[in-house]
Each structure stands twice: as structure tokens, then as C-alpha cells.
Coordinates of C-alpha atoms and ligand atoms in Angstrom, one line a residue:
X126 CA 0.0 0.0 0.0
X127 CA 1.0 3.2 -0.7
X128 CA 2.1 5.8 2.1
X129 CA -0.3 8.2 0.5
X130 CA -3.2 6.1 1.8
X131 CA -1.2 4.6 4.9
X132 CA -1.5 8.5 5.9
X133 CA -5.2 9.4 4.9
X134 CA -6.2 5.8 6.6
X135 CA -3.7 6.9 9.8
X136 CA -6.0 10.4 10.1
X137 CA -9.6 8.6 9.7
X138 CA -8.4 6.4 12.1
X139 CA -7.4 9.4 14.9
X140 CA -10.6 11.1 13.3
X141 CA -12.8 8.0 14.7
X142 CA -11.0 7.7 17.9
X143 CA -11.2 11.2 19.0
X144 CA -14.8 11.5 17.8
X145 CA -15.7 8.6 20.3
X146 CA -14.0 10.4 23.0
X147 CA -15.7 13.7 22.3
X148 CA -18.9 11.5 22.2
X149 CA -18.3 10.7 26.1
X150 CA -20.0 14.7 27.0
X151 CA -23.2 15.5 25.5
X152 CA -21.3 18.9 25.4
X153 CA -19.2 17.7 22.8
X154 CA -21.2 14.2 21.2
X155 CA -22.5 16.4 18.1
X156 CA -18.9 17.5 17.4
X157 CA -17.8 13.5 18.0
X158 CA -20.5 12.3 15.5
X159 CA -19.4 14.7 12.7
X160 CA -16.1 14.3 13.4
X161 CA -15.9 10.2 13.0
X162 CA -18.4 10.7 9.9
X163 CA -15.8 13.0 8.0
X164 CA -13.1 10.2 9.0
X165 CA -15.7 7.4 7.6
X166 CA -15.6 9.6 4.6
X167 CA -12.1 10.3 4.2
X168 CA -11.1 6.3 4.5
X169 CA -13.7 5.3 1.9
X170 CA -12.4 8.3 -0.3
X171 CA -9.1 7.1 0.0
X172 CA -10.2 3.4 -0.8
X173 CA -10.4 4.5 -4.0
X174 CA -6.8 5.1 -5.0
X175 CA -5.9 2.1 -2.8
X176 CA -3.5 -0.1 -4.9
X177 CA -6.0 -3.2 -4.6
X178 CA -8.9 -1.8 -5.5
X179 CA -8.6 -1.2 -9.3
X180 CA -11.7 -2.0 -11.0
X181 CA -15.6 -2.6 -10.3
X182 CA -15.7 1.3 -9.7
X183 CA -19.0 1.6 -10.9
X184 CA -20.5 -1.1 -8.8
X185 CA -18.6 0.6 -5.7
X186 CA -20.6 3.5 -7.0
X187 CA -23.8 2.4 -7.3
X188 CA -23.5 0.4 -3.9
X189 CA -22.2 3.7 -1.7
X190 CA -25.3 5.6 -4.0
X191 CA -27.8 2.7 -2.8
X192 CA -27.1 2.5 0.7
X193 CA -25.6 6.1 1.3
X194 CA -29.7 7.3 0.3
X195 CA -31.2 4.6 1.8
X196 CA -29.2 5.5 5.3
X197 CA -29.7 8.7 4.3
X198 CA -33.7 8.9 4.1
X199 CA -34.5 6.6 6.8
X200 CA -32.1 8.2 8.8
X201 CA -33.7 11.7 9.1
X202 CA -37.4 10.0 8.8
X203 CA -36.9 8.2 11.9
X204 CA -38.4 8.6 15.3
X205 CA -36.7 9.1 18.3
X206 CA -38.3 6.4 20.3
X207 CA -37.4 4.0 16.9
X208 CA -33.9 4.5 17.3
X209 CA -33.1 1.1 18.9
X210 CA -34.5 -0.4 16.0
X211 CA -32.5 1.3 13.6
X212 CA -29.8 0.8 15.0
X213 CA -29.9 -3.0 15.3
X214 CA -30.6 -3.0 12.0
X215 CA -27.7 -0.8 10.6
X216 CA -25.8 -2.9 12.7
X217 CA -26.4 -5.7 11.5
X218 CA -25.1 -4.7 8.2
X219 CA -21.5 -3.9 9.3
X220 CA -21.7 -7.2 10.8
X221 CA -23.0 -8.6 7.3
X222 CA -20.5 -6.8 5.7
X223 CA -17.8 -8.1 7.4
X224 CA -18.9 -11.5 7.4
X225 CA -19.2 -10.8 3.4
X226 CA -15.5 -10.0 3.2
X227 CA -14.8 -13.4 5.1
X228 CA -17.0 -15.5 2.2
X229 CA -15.1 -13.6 -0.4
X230 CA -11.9 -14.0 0.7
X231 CA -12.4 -17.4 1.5
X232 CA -14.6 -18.3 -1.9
X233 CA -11.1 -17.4 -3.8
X234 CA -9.4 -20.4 -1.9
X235 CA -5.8 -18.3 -2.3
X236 CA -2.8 -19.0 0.1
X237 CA -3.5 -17.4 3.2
X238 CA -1.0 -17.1 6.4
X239 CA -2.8 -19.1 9.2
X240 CA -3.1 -16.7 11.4
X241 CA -5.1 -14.7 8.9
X242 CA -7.1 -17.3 7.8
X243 CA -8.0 -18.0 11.2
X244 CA -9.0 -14.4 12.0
X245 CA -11.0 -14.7 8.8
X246 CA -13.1 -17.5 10.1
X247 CA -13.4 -16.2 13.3
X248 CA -14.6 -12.6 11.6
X249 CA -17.0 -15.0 9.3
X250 CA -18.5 -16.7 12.7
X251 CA -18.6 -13.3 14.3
X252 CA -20.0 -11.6 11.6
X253 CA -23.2 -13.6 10.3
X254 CA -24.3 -13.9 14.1
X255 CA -24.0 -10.4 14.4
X256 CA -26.0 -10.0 11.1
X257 CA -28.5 -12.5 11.5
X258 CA -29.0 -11.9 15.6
X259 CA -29.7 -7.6 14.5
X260 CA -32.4 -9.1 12.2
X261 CA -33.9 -10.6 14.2
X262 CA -33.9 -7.8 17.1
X263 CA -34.8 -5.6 14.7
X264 CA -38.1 -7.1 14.4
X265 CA -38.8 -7.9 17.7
X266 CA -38.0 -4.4 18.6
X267 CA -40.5 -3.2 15.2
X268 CA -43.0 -5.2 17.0
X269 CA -43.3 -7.5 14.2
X270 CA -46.4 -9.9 15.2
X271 CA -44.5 -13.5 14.6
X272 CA -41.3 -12.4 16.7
X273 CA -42.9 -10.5 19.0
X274 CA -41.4 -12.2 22.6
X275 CA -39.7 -15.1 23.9
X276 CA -39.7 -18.4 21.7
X277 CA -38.3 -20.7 24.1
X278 CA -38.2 -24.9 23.5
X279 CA -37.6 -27.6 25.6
X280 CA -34.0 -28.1 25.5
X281 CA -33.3 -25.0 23.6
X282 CA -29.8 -24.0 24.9
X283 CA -28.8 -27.6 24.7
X284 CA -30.0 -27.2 21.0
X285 CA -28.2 -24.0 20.5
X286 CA -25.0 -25.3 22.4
X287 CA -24.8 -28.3 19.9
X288 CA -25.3 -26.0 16.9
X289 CA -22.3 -23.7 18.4
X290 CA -19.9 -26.8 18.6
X291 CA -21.0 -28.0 15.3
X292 CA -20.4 -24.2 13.6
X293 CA -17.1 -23.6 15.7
X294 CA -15.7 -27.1 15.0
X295 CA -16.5 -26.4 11.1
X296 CA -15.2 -23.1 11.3
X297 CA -11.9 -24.4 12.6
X298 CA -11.8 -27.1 9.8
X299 CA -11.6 -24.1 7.6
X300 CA -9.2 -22.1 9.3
X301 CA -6.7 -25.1 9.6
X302 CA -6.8 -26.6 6.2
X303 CA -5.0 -24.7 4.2
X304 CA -7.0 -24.5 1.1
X305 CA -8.7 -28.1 1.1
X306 CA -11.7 -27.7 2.1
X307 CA -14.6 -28.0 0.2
X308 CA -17.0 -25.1 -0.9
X309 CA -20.3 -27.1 0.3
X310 CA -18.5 -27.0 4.0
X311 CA -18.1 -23.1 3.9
X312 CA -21.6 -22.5 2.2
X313 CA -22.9 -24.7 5.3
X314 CA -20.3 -23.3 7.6
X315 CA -22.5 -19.5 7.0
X316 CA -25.5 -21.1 6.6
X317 CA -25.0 -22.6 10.3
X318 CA -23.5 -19.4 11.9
X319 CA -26.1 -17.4 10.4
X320 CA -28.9 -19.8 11.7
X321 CA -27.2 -19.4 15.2
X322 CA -27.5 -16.0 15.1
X323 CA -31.3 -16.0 14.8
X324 CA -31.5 -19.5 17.5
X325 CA -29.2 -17.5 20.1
X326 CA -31.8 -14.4 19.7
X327 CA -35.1 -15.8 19.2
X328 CA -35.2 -17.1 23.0
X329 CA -34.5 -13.0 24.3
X330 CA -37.5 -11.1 25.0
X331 CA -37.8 -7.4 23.3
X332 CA -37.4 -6.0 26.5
X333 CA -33.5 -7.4 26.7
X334 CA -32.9 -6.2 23.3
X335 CA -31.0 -3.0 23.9
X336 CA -28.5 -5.0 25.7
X337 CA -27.9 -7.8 22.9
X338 CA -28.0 -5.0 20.3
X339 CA -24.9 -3.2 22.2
X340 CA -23.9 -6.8 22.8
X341 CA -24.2 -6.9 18.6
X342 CA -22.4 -3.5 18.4
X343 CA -19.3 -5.4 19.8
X344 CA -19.5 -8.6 17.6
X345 CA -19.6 -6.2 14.6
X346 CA -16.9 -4.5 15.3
X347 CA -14.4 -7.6 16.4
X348 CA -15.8 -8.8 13.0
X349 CA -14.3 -5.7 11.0
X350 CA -11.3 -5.6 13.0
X351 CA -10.4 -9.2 12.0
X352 CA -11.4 -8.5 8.8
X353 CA -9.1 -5.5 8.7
X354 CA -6.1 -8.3 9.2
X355 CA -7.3 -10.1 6.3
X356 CA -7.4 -7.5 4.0
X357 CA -4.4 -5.5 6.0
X358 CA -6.3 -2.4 6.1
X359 CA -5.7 -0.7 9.2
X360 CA -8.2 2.2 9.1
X361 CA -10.6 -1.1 9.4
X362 CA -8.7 -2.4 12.0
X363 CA -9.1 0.1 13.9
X364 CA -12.9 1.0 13.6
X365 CA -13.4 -2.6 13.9
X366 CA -11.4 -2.4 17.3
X367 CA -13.1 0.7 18.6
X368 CA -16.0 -0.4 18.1
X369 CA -16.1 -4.0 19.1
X370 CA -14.5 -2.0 22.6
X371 CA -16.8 0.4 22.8
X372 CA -19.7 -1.7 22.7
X373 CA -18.2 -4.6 25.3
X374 CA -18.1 -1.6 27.6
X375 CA -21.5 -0.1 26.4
X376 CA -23.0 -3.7 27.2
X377 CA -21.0 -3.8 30.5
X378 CA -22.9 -0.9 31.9
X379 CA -25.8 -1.5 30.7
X380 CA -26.3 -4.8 32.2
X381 CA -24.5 -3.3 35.4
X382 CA -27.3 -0.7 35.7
X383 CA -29.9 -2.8 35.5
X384 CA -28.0 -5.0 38.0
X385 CA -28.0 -8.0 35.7
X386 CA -25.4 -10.4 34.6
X387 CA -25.1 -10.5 30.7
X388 CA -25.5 -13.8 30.7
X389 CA -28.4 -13.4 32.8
X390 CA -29.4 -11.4 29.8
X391 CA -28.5 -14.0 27.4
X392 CA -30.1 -17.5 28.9
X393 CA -32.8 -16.4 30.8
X394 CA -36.1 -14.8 30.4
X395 CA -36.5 -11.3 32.5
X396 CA -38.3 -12.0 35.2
X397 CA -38.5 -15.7 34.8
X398 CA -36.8 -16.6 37.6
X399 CA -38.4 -14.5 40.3
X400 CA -40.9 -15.6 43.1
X401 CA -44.1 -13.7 44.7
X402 CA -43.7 -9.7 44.0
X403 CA -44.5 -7.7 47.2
X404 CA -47.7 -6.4 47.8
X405 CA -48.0 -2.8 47.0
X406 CA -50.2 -0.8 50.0
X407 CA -52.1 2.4 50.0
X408 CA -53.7 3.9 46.6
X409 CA -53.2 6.2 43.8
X410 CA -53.8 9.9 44.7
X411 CA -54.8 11.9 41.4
X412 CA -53.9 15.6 41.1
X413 CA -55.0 18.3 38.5
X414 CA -52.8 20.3 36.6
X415 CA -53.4 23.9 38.2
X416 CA -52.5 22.4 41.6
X417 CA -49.4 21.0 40.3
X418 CA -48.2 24.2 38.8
X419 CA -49.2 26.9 42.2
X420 CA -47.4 23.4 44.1
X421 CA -43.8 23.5 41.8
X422 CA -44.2 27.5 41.3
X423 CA -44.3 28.0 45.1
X424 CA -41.1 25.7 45.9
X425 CA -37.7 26.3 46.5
X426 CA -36.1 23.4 44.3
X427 CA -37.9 21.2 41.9
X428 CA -35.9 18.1 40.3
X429 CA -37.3 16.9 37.0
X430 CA -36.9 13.2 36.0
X431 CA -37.7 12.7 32.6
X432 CA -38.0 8.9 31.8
X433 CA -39.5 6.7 28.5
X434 CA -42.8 8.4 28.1
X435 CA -41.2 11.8 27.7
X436 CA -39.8 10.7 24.5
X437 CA -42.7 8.4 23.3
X438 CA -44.3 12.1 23.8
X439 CA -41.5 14.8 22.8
X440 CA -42.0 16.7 25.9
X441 CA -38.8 17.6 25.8
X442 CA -39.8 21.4 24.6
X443 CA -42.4 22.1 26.9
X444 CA -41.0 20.6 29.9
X445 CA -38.0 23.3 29.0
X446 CA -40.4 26.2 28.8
X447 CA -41.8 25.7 31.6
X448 CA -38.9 25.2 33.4
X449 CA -38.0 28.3 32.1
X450 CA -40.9 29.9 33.9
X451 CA -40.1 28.7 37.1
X452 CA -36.5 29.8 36.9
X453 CA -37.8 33.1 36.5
X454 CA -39.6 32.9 39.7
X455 CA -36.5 31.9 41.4
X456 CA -37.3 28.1 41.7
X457 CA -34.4 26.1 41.6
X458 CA -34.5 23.7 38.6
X459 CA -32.6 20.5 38.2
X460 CA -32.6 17.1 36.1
X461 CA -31.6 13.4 37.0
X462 CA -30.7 11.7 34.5
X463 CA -30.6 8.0 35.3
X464 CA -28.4 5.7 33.1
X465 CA -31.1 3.8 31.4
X466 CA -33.6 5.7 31.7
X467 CA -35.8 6.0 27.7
X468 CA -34.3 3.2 26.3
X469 CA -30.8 3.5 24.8
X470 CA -28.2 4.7 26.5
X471 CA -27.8 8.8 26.5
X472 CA -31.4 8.6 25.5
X473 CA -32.8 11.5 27.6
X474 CA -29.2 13.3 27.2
X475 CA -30.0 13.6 23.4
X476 CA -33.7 14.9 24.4
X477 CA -32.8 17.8 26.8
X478 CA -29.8 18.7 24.7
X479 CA -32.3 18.7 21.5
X480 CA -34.5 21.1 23.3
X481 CA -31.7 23.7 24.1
X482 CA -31.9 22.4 28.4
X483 CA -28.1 23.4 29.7
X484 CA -26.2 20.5 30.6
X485 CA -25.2 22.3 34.0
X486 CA -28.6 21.9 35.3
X487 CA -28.5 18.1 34.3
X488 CA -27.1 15.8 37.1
X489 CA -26.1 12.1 36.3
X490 CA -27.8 9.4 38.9
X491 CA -24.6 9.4 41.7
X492 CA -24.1 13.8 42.1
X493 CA -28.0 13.7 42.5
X494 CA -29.6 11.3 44.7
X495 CA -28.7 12.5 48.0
X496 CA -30.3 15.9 46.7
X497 CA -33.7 14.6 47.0
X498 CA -33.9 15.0 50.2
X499 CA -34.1 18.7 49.9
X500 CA -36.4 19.1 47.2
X501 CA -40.1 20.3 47.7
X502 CA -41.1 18.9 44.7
X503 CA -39.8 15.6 42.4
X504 CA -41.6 15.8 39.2
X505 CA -41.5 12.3 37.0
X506 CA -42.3 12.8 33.2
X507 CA -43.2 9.8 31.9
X508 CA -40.4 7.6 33.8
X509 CA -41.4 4.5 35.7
X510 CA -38.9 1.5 36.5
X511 CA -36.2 3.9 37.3
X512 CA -38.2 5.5 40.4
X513 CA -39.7 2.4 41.2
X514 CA -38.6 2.0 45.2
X515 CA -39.1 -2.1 45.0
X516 CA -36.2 -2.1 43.5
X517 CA -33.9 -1.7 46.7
X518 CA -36.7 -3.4 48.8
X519 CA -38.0 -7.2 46.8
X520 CA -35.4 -9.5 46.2
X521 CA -37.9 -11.5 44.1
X522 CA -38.4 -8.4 41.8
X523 CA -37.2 -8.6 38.4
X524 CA -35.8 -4.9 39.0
X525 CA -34.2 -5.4 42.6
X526 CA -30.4 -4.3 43.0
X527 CA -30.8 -1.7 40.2
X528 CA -29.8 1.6 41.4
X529 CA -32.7 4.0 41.2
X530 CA -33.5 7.4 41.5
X531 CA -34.7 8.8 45.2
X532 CA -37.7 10.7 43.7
X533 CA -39.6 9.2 46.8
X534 CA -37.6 11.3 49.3
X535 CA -38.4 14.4 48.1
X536 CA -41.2 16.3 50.1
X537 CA -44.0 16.1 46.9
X538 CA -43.8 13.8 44.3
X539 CA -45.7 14.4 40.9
X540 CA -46.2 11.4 38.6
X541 CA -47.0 12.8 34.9
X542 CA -48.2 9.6 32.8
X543 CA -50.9 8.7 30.4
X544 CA -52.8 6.1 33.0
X545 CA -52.5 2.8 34.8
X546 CA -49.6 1.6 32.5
X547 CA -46.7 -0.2 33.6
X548 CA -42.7 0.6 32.7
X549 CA -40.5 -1.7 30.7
X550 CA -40.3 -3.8 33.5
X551 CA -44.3 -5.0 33.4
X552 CA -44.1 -4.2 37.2
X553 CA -46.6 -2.4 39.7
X554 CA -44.4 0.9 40.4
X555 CA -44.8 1.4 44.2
X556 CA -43.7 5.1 44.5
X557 CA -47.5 5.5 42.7
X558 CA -49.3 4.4 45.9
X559 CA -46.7 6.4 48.5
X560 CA -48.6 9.2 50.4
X561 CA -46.2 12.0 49.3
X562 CA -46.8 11.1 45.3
X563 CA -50.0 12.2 43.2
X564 CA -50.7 11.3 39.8
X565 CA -51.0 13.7 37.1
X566 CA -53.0 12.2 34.2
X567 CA -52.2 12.8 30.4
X568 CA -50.2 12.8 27.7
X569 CA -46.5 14.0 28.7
X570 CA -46.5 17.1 26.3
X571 CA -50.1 18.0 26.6
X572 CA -49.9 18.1 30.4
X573 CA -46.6 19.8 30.2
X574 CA -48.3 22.7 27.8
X575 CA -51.6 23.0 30.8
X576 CA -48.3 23.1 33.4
X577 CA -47.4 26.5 31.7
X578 CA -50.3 27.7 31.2
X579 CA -51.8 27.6 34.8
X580 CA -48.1 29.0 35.3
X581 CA -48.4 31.9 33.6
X582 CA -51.8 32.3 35.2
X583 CA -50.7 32.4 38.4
Ligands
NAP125 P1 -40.4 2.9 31.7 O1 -40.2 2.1 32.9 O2 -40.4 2.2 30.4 O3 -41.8 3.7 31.8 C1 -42.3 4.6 30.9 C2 -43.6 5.1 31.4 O4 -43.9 6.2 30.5 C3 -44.7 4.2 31.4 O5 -45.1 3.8 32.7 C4 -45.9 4.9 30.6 O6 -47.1 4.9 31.4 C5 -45.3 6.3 30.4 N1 -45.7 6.9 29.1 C6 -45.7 6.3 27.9 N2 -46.1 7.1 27.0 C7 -46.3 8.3 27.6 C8 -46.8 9.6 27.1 N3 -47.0 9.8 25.9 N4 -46.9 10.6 28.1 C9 -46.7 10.3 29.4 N5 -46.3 9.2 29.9 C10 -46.1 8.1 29.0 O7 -39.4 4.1 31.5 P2 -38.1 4.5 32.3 O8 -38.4 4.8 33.7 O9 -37.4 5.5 31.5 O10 -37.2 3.2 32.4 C11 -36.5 2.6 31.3 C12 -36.6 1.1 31.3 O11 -36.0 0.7 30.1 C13 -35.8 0.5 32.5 O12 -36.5 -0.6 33.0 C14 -34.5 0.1 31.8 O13 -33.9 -1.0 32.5 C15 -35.0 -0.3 30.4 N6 -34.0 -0.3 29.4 C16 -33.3 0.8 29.2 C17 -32.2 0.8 28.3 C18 -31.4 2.0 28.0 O14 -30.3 1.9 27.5 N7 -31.9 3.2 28.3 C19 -31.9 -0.4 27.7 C20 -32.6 -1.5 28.0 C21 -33.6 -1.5 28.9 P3 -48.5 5.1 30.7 O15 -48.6 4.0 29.6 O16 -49.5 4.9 31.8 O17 -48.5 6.5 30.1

């Protein structure tokens, strides 16, 4: 390869790495985004003069054309609360792509060093189950009716165990014969990972599938990194790397604040293996919107915890004007943010930063939670599981051990949600029955406009 394009892949490569790092501060994650596009740009630009790549320009063309638009168009067109899905499913076609390189490479049945050939397979493996598994999140995630939760079978893991050995035993055939082995082998080699891919998701319920997208992320990434060796191409390298390390941590805390195991994640239904819940005592207290507002406009310190429903309704405006208003009456306004609350990671981050909130007034779960104490009012927009006080009560909750918010020690509690629905969870919140905690009925945006309004009336 040419130093010319050892240097343009050396900058897309620092590009990508310090856009993830500016991507750790919602200050800076805009800045981040752009700045590992323009190096994704600048190393498939460079591609092009790349010594190997010497002909099929056209149909390099029309495939950057054809999924460049198609990225392109659904990008912008879709919703926030969507985001999951889309992103399973565009990851799943790095994954595919990578996995793709591997069949080429291996199709061509040329001399390969063994080491190579070995990370080929093990990309190929990695690949097609990160391709096929995204699939299938995708739909589950979409909601589509056939995979909508768990499909579990007697003796499914055994099943899917057996079908690993099989696939990894093949795959290691392939990597350590040279170039003897047959093409019916490799064709069922892919066949089988990609088949594992959909048996190892299939048994996950949609409500795990963040986690085994991020979980995806990784694979995807270790699966262009090894490819990267294959093809030497270190700009691919090391995307492949910072992403396959990016998501391994990204899964990490995720599973850690929901206080599960990955594997927990991975074998077992959530929920499945909890006992009796506790029983929930007291009842539901409603309250009507002009109360709330003469109830936050008269207190000293409010703290807003914006959850799920205030994306499902783009509250996010509203809630900031009338936050606005109460600033200017001298309330103290602050948000807590709790790490999965919505439901990606940074979810509510990329809310309140869309709708202009400034990040010094928005506290991460640990600076916060002893503040509640102190705070007249805790106002919950459409967040549920992550308030829930079971959590550090039931051991044979589904939720118990994750750290939550304290909205239930501040003096007033104000629950904005549409009606009796439950969180992500499927569990009876118990902060709804607490004596301190009324609920505010309605549609997170349209309650949020009657907030400001009896405000302003005030
Ligand atoms: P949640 O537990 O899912 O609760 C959302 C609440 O919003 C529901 O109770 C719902 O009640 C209400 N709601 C829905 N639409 C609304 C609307 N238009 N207006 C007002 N309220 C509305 O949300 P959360 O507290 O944010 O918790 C997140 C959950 O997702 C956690 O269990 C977490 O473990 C899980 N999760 C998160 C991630 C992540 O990365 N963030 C990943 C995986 C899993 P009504 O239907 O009655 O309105």
C-alpha cells in the first residue's frame, strides 16, 4: 500500500477515535458524530486510490449511491423512540458486511498465512451472528407480530449449544486446512453461523434487546477488525477495534445498571426466575394540573426526572419552557438523568440537549440522589422503572439491586403519565401508591403545555 493512503487511513483512524471520546460529553457528542463521519468519509475516499482496488468502480458507486440514500432517508425520517431499531438494524449490516469480506476471501481459496485465515473464520463466525441476531432484534424491537417475545423450547440452549460446537468445529476445519476444504463445507459453515445467530436471539424477549444490540455492536466490530487483518487495512482495523470495545463496555454498563449479569441477559427470560412480587399498599392519589403548577411554582427546588414516556411524547420542549418559567420565579430547577432511563443509553441526554436544556442543570444518577432530600417537589415525566422504590426493597423483583432514582424522598412527588400503564419492566411501580406522590394524568406534552399555562396564570 502506498504511504499516501497509509496516511489518509492513519487520520480517519485518529478522526474516529477522538470522535468517540468527544462522544463521552453530551457537550461535545455532536462535534464527536461529525467528526468520525468525515473520517468514515475520508477512508472510503481514500479506498479509492488504494493499490488493490482497481476496478468494479461503478458497482462501488452504485453500492455507496444505494445504501448512502437509503441510510440517508431513513435516517432523518426516523423517530426518536425507533432509534433502537435502527440501529440493530444498521448494525447488523456492518456485521453482514464483514462476514461478506470473510465468504469472499475465503470463496477465492488463495494461500492465506494461518493466522489470517484463522481471523477470517473467526470474523466470518462473528460476523453472520451479528448479522443474523440484529435481524432478528430488529423485528422484535418493530414489534413485528411472529417475533414478538420469547420463543423458548424444551431443550433450547442444549440445542443451541450443539449447533455452536458444530459451527465452531467447522469453522476451525476451515481455518486449519489450508485450502482443502470444500465449498459445500463453507456455504454450510455461513449457513449454520447465520442460523445461530437467529436460535441464540429468538429465545430474548424485546425488553433485553437493547442490551444484545450493544452486545451486537461489539461482535460487529471484532468482525471488522479481524477482517481488517485479512485484507491489512488498518483504518478497518481500527474501527473494527473501537467499536467491538466500545460496545463490550457499552453492554457492560448497561447490564450493570440494570443490576443484571449479561449472561443473565443471554439465557434467561427477564423476570422468569423470580418468586411472589411484594404487595403494593395504599392507593393512587390523582392531582389536577393547576394544583401541580401553584405546588412547583411555590417551591424552593424542583428536580425533574424525565424517563421513556417523555420521549414516546416529545415533551422535551415544553418541559423546558416551563422550566424556564419557574427559573424566573427563582425556583431552583434541576434534572436526573438516570443511566437507562428512555431506552438506549444517553437517550434523555439527546432529548434535553435537543430542546436547548443546559447541561449544567442536568445531574447524572450518583451527584444527585442525595439531593432529593431537599427538594419540595420531584416531578416524573413519563419515567417509571427507574423511580420504582421495590427495586432496593424485593429480592424477588425482576428490577431489585438496580440503582434508582430517590424521587420518593423528596417532600412532593408528581407522577406525569398517560394512565394505569406499567414501565418496561411489566411491574406495579410502588412510588404511585406512597402518600407524598399524586398522579398527574395525560399525555407528557399536553400536560406539560396545561403546566405553563396555569403558570403563567398564576
Ligand atoms: P419505563 O419504565 O419504560 O416507563 C415509561 C412510562 O412512560 C410508562 O409507565 C408509561 O405509562 C409512560 N408513558 C408512555 N407514553 C407516555 C406519554 N405519551 N406521556 C406520558 N407518559 C407516557 O421508562 P423508564 O423509567 O425510562 O425506564 C427505562 C426502562 O427501560 C428500564 O426498565 C430500563 O432497564 C429499560 N432499558 C433501558 C435501556 C437504556 O439503554 N436506556 C436499555 C434496556 C432497557 P403510561 O402508559 O401509563 O403512560
Amino acid at each position: 500500500m502506498n504511504l499516501f493512503v497509509e496516511i489518509f487511513y492513519l487520520a480517519a483512524a485518529v478522526l474516529f477515535i477522538l470522535g468517540l471520546k468527544q462522544m463521552a460529553s453530551p457537550v461535545t457528542a455532536r462535534r464527536g458524530i461529525v467528526w468520525a463521519g468525515v473520517g468514515m468519509v475520508l477512508a472510503t475516499l481514500i479506498t479509492f486510490v488504494h493499490p488493490s482496488v482497481n476496478s468494479n468502480y461503478l458497482l462501488i458507486f452504485i453500492g455507496i449511491a444505494v445504501g448512502g440514500g437509503i441510510a440517508w432517508k431513513t435516517g432523518k425520517a426516523v423517530a426518536m423512540t425507533d432509534m433502537p431499531q435502527m440501529i440493530a438494524l444498521y448494525n447488523g449490516m456492518g456485521g453482514g458486511a464483514a462476514a461478506a469480506i470473510a465468504a469472499v476471501e475465503l470463496i477465492k481459496q488463495h494461500e492465506m498465512d494461518p493466522t489470517v485465515q484463522l481471523l477470517a473464520v473467526f470474523g466470518a463466525l462473528i460476523g453472520s451472528v451479528a448479522f443474523s441476531g440484529s435481524l432478528i432484534a430488529f423485528g422484535k424491537l418493530q414489534g413485528i407480530k411472529q417475533l414478538r417475545g420469547a420463543f423458548r423450547f424444551h431443550n433450547q440452549q442444549r440445542i443451541n449449544a450443539g449447533l455452536f460446537i458444530v459451527v465452531a468445529w467447522m469453522g476451525l476445519g476451515i481455518a486449519t486446512s489450508g485450502t482443502d476444504y470444500g465449498m459445500f463445507t463453507l456455504f454450510l459453515f455461513f449457513a449454520l453461523a447465520l442460523a445461530f445467530g437467529v436460535m441464540m436471539t429468538l429465545p430474548i424477549g424485546g425488553a433485553d434487546m437493547p442490551v444484545v444490540i450493544s452486545l451486537y455492536n461489539a461482535f460487529t466490530g471484532l468482525a471488522v477488525g479481524f477482517e481488517g487483518y485479512v485484507l491489512d487495512n488498518p483504518a478497518m482495523m481500527i474501527a473494527g477495534i473501537v467499536v467491538g470495545s466500545a460496545g463490550t463496555l457499552l453492554t457492560q454498563l448497561m447490564a450493570k445498571a440494570m443490576n443484571r449479569p449479561i449472561t443473565n441477559v443471554l439465557f434467561s427470560n427477564f423476570g422468569e426466575t423470580m418468586g411472589e412480587a411484594q404487595e403494593v399498599s395504599g392507593s393512587m392519589k390523582a392531582i389536577e394540573s393547576p394544583d401541580a403548577a401553584i405546588m412547583m411554582a411555590f417551591a424552593e427546588k424542583v428536580i425533574i426526572i424525565p424517563g421513556y414516556g417523555m420521549a414516546v411524547a416529545q415533551a422535551q420542549h415544553k418541559i423546558w419552557e416551563m422550566t424556564k418559567q419557574l427559573q424566573e420565579r427563582g425556583v431552583t430547577v434541576k434534572f436526573a438523568i438516570h443511566p437507562v432511563a428512555g431506552r438506549m443509553p444517553g437517550h434523555m441526554n439527546v432529548l434535553l440537549a435537543e430542546a436547548g436544556v443546559p447541561y449544567d442543570i442536568i445531574y447524572d444518577l450518583d451527584e444527585i440522589n442525595e439531593e432529593f432530600k431537599t427538594a419540595d417537589v420531584a416531578l416524573v415525566i413519563g419515567a417509571n422503572d427507574v423511580v420504582n422504590p421495590i427495586a432496593r426493597t424485593d429480592p424477588n423483583s425482576p428490577i431489585y439491586g438496580m440503582p434508582i432514582l430517590n424521587a420518593d424522598y423528596a417532600k412532593n412527588v408528581i407522577v406525569v403519565k398517560r394512565g394505569q400503564g406499567a414501565g418496561f419492566s411489566g411491574i406495579e411501580n410502588h412510588l404511585f401508591f406512597a402518600d407524598n406522590c399524586r398522579m398527574l394524568y395525560g399525555d407528557g406534552q399536553a400536560v406539560a403545555s396545561e403546566l405553563i399555562a396555569n403558570m403563567k396564570e398564576l
